[in-house]
Short mmCIF file of N, CA and C and ligand atoms in Angstrom, two decimals:
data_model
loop_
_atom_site.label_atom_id
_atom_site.label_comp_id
_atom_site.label_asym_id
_atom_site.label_seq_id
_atom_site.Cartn_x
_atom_site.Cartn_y
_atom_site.Cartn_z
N UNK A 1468 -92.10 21.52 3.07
CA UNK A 1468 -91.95 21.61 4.52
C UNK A 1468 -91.27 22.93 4.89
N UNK A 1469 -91.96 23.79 5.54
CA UNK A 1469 -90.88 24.87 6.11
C UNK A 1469 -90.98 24.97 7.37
N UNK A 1470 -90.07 24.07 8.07
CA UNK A 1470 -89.73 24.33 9.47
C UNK A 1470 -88.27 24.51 9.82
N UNK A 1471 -88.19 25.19 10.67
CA UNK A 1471 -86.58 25.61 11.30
C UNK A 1471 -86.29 24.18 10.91
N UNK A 1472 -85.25 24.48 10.27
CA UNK A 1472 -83.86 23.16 10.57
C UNK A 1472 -83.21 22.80 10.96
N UNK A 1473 -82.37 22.11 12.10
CA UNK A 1473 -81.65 21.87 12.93
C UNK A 1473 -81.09 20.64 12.25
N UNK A 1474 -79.84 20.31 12.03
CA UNK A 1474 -79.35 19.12 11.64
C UNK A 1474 -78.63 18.88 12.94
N UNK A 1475 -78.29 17.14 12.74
CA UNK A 1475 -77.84 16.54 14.25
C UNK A 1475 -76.87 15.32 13.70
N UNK A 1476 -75.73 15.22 14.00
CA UNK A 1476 -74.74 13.90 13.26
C UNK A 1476 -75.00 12.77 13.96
N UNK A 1477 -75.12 11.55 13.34
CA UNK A 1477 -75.20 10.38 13.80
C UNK A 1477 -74.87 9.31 13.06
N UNK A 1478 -73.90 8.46 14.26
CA UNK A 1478 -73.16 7.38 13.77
C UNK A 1478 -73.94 6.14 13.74
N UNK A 1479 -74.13 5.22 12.94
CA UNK A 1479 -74.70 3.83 13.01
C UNK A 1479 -74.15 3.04 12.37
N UNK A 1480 -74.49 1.83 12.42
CA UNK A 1480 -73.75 0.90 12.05
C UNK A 1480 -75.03 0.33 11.05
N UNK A 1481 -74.39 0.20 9.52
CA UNK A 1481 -75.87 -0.62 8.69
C UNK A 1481 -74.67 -1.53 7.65
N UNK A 1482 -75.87 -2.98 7.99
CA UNK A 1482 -75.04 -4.12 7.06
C UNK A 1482 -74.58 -3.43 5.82
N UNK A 1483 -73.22 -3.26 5.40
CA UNK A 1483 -72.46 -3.12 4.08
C UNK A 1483 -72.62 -3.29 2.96
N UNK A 1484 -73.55 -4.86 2.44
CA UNK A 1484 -74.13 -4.55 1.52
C UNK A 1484 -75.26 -3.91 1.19
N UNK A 1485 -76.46 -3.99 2.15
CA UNK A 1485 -77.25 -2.93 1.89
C UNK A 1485 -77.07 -1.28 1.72
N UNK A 1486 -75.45 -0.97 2.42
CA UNK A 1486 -75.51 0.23 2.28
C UNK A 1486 -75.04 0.74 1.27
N UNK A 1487 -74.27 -0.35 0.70
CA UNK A 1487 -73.98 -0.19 -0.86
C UNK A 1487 -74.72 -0.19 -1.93
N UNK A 1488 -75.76 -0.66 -1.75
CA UNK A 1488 -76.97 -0.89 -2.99
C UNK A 1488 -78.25 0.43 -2.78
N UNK A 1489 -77.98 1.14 -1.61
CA UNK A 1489 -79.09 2.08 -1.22
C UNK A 1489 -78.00 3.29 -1.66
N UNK A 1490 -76.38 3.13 -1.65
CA UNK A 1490 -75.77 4.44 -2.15
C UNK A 1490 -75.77 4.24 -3.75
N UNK A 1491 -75.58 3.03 -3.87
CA UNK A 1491 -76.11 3.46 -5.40
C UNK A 1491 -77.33 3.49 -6.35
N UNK A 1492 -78.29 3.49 -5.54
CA UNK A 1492 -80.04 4.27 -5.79
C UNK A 1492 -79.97 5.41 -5.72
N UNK A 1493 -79.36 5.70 -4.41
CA UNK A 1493 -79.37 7.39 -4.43
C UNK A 1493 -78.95 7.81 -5.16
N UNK A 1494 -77.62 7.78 -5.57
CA UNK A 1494 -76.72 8.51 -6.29
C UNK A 1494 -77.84 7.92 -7.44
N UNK A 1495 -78.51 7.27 -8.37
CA UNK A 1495 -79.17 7.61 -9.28
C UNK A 1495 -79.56 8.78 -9.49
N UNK A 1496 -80.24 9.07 -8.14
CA UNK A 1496 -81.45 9.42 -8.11
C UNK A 1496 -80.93 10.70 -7.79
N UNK A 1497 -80.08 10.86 -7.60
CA UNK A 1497 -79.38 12.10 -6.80
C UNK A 1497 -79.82 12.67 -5.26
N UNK A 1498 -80.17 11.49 -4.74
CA UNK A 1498 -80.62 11.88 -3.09
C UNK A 1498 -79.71 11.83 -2.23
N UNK A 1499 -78.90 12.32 -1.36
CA UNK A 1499 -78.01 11.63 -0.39
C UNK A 1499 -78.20 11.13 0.84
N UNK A 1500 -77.77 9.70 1.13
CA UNK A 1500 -78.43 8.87 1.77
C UNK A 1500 -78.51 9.02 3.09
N UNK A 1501 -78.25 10.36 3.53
CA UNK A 1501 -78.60 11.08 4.91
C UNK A 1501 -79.47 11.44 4.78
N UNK A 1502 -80.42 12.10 3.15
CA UNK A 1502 -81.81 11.78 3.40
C UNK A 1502 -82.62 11.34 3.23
N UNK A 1503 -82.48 9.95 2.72
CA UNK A 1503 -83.09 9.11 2.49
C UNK A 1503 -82.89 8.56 3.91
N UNK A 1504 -82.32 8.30 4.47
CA UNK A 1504 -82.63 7.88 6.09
C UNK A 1504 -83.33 9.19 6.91
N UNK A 1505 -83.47 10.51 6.61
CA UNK A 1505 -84.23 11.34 7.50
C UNK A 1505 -85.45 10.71 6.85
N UNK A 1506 -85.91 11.00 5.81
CA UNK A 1506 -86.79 10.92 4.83
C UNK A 1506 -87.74 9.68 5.62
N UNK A 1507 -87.17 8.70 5.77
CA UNK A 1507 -87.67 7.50 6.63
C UNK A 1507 -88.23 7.87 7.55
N UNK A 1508 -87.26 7.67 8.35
CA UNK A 1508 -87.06 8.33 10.40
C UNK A 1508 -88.72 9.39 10.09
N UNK A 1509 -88.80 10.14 9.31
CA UNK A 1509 -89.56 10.92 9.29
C UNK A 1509 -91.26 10.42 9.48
N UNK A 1510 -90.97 9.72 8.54
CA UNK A 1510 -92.33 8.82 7.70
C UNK A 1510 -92.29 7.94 9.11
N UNK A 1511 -91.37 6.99 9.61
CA UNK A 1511 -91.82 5.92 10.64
C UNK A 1511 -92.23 6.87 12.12
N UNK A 1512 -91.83 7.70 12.10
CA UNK A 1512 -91.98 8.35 13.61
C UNK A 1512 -93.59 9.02 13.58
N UNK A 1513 -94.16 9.37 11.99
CA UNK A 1513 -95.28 10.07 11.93
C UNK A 1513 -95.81 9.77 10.71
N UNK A 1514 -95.76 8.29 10.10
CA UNK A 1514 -96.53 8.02 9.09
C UNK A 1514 -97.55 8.50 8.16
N UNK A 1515 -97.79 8.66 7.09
CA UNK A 1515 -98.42 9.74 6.64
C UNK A 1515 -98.99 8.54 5.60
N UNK A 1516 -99.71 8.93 5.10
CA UNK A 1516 -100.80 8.19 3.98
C UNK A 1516 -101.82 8.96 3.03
N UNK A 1517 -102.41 8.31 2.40
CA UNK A 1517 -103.16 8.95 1.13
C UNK A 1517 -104.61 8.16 1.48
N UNK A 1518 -105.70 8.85 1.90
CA UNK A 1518 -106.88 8.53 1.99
C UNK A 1518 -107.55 7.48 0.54
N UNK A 1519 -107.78 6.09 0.63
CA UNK A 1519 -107.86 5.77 -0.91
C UNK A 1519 -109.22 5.58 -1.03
N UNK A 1520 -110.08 6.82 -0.88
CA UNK A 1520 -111.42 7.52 -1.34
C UNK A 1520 -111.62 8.92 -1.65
N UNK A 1521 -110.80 9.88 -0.56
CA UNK A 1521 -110.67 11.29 -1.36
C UNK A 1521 -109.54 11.55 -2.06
N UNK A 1522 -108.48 10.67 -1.85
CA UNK A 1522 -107.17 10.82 -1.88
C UNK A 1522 -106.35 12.02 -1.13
N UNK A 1523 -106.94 12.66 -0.27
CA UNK A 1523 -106.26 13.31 0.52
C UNK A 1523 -105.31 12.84 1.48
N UNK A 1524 -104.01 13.68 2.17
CA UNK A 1524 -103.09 12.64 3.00
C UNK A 1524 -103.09 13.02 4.39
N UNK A 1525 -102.66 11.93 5.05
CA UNK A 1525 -103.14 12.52 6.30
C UNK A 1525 -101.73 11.74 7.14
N UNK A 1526 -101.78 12.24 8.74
CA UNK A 1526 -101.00 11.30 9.77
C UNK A 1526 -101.60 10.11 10.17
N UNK A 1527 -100.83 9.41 10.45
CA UNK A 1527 -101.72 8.38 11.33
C UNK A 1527 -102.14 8.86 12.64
N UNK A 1528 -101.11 9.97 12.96
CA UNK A 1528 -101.42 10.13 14.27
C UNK A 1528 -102.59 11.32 14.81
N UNK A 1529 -103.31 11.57 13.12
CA UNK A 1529 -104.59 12.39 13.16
C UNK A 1529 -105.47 11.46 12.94
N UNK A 1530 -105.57 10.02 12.77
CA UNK A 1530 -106.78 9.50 12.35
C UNK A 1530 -107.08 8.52 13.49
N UNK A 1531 -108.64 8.90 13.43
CA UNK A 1531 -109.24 7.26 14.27
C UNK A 1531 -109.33 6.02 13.97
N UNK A 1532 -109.32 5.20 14.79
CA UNK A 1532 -109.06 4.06 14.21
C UNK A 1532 -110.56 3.16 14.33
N UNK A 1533 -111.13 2.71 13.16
CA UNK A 1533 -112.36 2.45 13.41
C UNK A 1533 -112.29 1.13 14.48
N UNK A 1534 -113.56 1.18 14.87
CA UNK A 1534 -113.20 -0.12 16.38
C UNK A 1534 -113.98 -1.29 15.58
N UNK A 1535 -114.72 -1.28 14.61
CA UNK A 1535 -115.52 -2.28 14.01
C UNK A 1535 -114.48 -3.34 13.06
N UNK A 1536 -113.38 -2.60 12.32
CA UNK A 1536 -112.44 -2.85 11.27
C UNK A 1536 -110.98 -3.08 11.84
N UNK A 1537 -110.78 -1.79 12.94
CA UNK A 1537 -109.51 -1.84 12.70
C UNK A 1537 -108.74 -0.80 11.90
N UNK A 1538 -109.16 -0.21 11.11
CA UNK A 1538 -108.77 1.00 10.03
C UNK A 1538 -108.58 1.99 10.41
N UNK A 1539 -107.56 2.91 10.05
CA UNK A 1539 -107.51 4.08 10.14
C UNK A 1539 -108.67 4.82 9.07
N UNK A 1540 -109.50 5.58 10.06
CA UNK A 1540 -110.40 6.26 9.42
C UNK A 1540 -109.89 7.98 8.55
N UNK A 1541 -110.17 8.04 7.63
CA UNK A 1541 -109.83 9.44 7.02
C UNK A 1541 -110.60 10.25 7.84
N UNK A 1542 -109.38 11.32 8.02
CA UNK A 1542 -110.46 12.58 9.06
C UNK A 1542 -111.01 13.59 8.23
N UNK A 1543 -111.13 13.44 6.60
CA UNK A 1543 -111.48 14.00 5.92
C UNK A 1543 -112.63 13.47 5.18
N UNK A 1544 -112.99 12.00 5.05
CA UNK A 1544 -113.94 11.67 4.54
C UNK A 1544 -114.50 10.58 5.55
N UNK A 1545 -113.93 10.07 6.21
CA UNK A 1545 -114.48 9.32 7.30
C UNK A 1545 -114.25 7.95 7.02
N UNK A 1546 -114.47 8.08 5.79
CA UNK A 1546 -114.20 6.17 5.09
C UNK A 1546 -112.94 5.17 5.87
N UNK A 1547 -113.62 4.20 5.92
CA UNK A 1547 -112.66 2.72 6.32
C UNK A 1547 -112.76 1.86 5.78
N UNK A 1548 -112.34 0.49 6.09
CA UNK A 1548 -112.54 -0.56 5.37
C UNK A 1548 -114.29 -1.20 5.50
N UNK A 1549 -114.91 -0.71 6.60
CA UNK A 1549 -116.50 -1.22 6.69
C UNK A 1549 -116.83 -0.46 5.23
N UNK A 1550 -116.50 0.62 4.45
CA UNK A 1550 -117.27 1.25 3.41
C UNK A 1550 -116.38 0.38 1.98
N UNK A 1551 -115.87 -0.38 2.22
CA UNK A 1551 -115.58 -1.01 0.75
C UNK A 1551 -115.87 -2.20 0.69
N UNK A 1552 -115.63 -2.87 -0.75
CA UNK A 1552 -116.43 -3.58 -0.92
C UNK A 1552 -114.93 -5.09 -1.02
N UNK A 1553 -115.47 -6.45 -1.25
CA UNK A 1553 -114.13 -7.00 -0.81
C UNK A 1553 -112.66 -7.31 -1.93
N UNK A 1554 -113.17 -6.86 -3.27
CA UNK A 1554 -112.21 -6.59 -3.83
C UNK A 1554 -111.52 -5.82 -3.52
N UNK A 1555 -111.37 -4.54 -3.14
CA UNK A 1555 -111.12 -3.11 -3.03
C UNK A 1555 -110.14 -3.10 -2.03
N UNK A 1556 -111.11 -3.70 -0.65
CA UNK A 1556 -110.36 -3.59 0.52
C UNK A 1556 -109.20 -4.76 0.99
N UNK A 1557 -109.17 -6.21 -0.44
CA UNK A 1557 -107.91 -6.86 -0.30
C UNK A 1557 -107.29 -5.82 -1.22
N UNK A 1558 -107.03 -5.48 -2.32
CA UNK A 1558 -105.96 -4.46 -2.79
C UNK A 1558 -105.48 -3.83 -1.38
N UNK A 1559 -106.37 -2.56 -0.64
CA UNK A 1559 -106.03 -1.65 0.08
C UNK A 1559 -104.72 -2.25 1.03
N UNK A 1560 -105.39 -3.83 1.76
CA UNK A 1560 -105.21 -4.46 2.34
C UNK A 1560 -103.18 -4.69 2.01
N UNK A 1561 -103.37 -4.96 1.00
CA UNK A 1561 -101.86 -5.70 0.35
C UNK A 1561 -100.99 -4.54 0.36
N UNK A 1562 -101.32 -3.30 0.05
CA UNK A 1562 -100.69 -2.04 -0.36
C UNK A 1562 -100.44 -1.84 0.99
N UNK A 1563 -101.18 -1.60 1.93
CA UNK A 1563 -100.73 -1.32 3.37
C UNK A 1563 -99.53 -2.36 4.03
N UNK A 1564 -99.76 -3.37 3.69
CA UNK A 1564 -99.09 -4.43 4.13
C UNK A 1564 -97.37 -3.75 4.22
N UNK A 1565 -97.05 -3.50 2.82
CA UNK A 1565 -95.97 -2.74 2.42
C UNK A 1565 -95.62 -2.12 3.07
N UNK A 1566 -96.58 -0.82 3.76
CA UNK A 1566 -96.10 0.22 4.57
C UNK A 1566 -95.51 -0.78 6.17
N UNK A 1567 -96.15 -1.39 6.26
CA UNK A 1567 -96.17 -2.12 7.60
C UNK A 1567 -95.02 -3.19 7.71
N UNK A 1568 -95.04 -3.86 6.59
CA UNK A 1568 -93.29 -4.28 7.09
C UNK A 1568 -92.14 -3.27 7.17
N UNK A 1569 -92.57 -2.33 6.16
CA UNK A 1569 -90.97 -0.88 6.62
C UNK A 1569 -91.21 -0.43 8.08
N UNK A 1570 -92.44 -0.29 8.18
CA UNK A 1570 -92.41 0.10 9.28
C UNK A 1570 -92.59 -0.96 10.53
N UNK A 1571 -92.14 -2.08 10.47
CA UNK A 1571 -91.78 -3.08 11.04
C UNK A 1571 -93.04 -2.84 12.50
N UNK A 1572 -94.04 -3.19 12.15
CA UNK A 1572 -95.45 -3.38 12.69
C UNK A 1572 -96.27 -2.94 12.44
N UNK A 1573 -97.30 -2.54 13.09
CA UNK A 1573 -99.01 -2.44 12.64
C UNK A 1573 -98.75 -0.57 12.32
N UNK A 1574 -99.71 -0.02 11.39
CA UNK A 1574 -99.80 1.37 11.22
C UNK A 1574 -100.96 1.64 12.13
N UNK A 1575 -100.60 2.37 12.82
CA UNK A 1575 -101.81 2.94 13.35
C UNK A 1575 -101.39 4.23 14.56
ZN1 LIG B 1461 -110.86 10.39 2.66
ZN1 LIG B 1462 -114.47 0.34 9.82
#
């Protein structure tokens, strides 16, 4: 990412034990958990994804949403869930799911 940086302080309040079990992931991991919360904020405000036919990534807020499915269509290959077959598209299905409870509703 290279865009100007502007940092901004902010106070919140997050249940105690979770914030204890996410400081000590980070600190595994060596992330600090100011950005692992931008890191988020980032992803929920402009969701981003991996096309799972070209594998290219995209926004949500660049893709159409097919009106037949429901899907975010890749603006790179066009594919949705009408082009798979129904194994494929319950996997896709379950994997998204994931994104969609963090992001506490529908992706699109
Ligand atoms: Zn694609
Ligand atoms: Zn479709």
């Amino acid at each position: 990412m290279s865009r100007a940086i502007s940092k901004a302080r902010v106070t919140m309040t997050i249940d105690e034990e979770i914030l204890q079990r996410a400081k000590k992931r980070a600190e595994e991991k060596h992330i600090p958990v100011s950005g692992l919360i931008e890191g988020f904020l980032d992803f929920f405000s402009n969701p981003k994804v991996y096309c799972f036919d070209c594998g290219k990534e995209f926004h949500s807020s660049e893709s159409e949403l097919c009106p037949k499915c429901g899907w975010m269509k890749c603006p790179s290959c066009g594919i949705c869930r009408c082009d798979l077959d129904e194994d494929v598209a319950k996997a896709v299905f379950y994997m998204r799911k994931v994104y969609e409870d963090l992001l506490v509703g529908r992706m699109e």
